JSON list of C-alpha atoms in Angstrom, two decimals:
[
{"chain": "A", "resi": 415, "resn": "UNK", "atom": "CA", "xyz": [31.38, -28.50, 39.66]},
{"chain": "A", "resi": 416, "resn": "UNK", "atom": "CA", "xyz": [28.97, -25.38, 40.08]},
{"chain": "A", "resi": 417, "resn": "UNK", "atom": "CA", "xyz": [25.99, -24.61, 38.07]},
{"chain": "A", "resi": 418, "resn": "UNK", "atom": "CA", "xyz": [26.20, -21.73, 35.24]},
{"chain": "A", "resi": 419, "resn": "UNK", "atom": "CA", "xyz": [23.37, -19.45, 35.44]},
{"chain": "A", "resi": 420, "resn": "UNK", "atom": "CA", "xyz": [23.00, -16.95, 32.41]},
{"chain": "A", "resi": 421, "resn": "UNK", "atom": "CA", "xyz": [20.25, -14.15, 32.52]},
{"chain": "A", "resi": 422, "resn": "UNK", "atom": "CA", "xyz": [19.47, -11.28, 30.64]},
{"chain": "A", "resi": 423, "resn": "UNK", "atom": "CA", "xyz": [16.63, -8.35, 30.78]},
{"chain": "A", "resi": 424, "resn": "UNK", "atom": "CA", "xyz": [15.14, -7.02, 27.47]},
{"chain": "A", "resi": 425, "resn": "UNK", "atom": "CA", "xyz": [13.30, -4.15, 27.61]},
{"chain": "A", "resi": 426, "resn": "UNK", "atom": "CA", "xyz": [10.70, -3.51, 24.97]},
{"chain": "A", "resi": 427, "resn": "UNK", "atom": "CA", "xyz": [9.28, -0.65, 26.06]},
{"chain": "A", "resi": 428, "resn": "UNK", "atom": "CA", "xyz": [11.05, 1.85, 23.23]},
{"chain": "A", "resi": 429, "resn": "UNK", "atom": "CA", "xyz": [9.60, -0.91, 20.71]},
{"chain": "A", "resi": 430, "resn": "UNK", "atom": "CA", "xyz": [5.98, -1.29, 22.10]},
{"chain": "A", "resi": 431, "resn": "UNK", "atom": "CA", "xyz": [5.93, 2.71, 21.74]},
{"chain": "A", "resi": 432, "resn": "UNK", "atom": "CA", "xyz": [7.12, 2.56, 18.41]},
{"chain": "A", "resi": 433, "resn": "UNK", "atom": "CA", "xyz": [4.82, -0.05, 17.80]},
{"chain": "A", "resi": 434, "resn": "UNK", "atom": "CA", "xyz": [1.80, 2.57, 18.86]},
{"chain": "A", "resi": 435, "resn": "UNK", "atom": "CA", "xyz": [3.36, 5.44, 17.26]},
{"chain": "A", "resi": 436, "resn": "UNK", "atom": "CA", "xyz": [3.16, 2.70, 14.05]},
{"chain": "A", "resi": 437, "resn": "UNK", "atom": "CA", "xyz": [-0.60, 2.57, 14.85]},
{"chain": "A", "resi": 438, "resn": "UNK", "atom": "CA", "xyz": [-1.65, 5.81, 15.33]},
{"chain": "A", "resi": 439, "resn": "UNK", "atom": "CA", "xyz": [0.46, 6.89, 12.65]},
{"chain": "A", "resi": 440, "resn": "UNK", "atom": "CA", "xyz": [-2.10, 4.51, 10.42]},
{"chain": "A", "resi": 441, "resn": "UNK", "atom": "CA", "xyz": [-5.31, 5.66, 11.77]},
{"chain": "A", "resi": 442, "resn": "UNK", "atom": "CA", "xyz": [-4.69, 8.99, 11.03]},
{"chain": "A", "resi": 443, "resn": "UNK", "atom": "CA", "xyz": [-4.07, 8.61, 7.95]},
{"chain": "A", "resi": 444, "resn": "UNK", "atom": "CA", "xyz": [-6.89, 5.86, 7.28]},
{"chain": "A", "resi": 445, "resn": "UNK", "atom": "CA", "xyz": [-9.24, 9.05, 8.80]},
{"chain": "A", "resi": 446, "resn": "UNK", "atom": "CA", "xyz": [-7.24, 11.41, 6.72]},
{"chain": "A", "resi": 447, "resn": "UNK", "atom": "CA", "xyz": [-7.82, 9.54, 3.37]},
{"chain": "A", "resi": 448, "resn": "UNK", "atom": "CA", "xyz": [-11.46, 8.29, 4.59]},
{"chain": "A", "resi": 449, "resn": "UNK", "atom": "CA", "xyz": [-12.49, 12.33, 4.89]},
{"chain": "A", "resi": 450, "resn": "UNK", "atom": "CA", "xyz": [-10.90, 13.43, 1.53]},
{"chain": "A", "resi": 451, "resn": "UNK", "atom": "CA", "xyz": [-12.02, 10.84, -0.19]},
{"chain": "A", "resi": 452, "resn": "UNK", "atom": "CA", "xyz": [-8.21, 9.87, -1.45]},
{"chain": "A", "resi": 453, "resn": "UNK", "atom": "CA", "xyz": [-7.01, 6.59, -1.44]},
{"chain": "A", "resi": 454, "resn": "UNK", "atom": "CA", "xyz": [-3.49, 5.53, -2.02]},
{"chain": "A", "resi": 455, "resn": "UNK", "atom": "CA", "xyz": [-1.54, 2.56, -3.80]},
{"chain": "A", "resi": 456, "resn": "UNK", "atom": "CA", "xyz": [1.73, 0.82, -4.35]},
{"chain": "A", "resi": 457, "resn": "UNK", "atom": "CA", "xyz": [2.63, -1.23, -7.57]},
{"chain": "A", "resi": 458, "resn": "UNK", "atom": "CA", "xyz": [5.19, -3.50, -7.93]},
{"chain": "A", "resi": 459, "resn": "UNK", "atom": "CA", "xyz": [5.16, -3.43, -11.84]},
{"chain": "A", "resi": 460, "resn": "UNK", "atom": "CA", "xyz": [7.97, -6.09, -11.90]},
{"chain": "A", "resi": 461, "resn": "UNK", "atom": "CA", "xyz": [5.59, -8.95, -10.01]},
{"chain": "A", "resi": 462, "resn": "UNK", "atom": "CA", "xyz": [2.26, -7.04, -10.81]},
{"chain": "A", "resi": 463, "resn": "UNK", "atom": "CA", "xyz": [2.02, -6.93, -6.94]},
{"chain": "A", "resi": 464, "resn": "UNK", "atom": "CA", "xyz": [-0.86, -4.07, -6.35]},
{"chain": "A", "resi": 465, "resn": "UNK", "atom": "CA", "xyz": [-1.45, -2.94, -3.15]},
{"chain": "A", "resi": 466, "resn": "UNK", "atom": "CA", "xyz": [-4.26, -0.91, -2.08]},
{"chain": "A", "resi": 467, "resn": "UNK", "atom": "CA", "xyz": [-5.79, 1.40, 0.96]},
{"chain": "A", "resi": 468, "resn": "UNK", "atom": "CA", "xyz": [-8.70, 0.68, 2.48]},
{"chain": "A", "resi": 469, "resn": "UNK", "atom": "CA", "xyz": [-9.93, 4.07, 1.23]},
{"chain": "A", "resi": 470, "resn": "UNK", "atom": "CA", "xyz": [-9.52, 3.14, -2.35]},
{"chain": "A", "resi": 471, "resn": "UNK", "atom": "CA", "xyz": [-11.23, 0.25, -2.21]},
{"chain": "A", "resi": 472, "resn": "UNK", "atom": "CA", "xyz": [-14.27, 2.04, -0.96]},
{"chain": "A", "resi": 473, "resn": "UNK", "atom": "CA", "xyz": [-13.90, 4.27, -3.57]},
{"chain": "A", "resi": 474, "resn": "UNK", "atom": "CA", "xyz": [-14.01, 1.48, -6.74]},
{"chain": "A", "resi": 475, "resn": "UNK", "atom": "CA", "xyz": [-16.75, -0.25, -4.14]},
{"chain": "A", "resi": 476, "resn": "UNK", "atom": "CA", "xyz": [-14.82, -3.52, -3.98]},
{"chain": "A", "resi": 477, "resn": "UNK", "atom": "CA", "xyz": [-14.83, -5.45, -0.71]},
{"chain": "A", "resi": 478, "resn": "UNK", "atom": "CA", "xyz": [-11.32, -4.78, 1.34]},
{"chain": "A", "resi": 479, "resn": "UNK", "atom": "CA", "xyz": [-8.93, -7.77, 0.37]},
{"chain": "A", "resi": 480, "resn": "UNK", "atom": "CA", "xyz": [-10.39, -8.54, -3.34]},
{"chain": "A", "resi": 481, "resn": "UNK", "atom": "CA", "xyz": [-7.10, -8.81, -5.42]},
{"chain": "A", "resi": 482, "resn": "UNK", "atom": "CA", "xyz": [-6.41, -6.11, -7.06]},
{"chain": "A", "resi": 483, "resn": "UNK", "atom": "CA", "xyz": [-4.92, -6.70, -10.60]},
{"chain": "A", "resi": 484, "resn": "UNK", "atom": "CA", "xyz": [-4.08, -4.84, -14.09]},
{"chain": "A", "resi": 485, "resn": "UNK", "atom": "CA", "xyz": [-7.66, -6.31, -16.06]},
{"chain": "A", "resi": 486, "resn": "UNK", "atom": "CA", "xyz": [-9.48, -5.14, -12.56]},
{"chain": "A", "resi": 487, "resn": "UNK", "atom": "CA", "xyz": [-8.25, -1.66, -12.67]},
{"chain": "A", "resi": 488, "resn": "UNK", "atom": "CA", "xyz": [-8.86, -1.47, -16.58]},
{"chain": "A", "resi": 489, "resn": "UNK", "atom": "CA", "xyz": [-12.24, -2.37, -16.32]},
{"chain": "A", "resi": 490, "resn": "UNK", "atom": "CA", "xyz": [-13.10, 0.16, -13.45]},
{"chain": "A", "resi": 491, "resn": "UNK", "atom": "CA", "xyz": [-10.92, 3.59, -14.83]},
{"chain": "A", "resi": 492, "resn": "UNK", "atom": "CA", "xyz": [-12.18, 5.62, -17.34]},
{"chain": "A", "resi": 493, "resn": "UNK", "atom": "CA", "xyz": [-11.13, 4.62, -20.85]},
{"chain": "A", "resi": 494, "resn": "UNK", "atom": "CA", "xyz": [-8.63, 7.14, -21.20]},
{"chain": "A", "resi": 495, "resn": "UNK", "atom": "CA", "xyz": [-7.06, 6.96, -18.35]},
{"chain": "A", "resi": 496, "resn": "UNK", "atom": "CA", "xyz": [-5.99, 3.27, -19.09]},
{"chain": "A", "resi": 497, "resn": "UNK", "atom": "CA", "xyz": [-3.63, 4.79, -21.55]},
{"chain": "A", "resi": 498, "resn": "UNK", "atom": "CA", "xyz": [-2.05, 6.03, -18.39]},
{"chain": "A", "resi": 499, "resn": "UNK", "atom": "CA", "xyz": [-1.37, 2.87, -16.93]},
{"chain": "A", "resi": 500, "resn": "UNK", "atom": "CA", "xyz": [0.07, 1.53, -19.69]},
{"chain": "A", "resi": 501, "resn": "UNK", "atom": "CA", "xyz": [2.51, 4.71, -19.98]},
{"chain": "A", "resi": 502, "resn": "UNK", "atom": "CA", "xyz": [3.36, 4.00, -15.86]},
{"chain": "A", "resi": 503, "resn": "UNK", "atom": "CA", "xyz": [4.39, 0.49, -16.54]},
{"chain": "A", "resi": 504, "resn": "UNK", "atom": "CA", "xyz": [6.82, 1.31, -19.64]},
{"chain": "A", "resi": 505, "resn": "UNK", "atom": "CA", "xyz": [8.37, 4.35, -18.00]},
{"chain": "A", "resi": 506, "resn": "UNK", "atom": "CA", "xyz": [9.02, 1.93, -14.58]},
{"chain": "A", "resi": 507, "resn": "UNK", "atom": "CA", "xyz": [10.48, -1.16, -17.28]},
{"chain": "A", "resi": 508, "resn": "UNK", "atom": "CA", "xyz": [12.72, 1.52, -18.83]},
{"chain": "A", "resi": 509, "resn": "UNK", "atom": "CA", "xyz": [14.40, 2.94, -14.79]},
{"chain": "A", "resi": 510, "resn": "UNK", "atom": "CA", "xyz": [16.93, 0.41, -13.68]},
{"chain": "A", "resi": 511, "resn": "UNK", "atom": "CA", "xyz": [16.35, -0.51, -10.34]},
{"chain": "A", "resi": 512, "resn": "UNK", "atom": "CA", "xyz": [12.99, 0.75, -9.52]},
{"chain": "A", "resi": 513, "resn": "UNK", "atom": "CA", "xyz": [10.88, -1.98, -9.04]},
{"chain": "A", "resi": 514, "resn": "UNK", "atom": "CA", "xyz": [7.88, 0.26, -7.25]},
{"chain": "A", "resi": 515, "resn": "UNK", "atom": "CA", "xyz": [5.45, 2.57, -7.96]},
{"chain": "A", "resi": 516, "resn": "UNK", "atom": "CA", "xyz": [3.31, 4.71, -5.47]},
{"chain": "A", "resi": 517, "resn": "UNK", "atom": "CA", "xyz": [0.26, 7.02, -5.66]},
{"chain": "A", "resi": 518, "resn": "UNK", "atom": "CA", "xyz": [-2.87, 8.23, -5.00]},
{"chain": "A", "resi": 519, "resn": "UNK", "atom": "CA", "xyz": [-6.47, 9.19, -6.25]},
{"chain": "A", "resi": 520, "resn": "UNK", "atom": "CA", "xyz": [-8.84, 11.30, -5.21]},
{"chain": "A", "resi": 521, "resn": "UNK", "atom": "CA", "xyz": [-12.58, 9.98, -5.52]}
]
């Protein structure tokens, strides 16, 4: 009885350059944000999941990671802008399907 060899070749190259293209992609648009002072966000309203850019966090001057939630953002917008949040969440409960919401400020 003989011995069965099975071999096979992957090549990764197309993925490590999408990979790069991934990370460029980013840091332009980390400079991008960084020089007009915009950040950006996305909100899962249906888990309360908020996710910010680094950019926005500098802009509310909270260290990068800090969780981000509803009572966090109330307490840092102006008061009549909180209005506005509550208007995003009701129009986002009344879509079906939509379960996120995405945007961006400007400092």
């Amino acid at each position: 009885m003989g011995t069965r060899v099975v071999a096979f070749v992957l090549d990764l190259s197309e993925q490590k350059r999408a990979e790069s293209a991934l990370r460029r992609s980013e840091a332009f648009l980390a400079e991008g944000q960084h020089l007009g002072q915009i950040g950006s966000f996305s909100w899962r309203v249906a888990t309360d999941e908020i996710t910010w850019s680094a950019e926005l966090y500098r802009i509310y001057e909270l260290e990068i990671g800090v969780p981000v939630t509803l009572e966090l953002i109330r307490s840092r917008v102006h008061p009549e802008d909180v209005s506005l949040i509550e208007k995003m969440k009701m129009v986002d409960q009344e879509r079906e399907g939509a379960t996120t919401l995405n945007g961006s400020t400007a400092c």
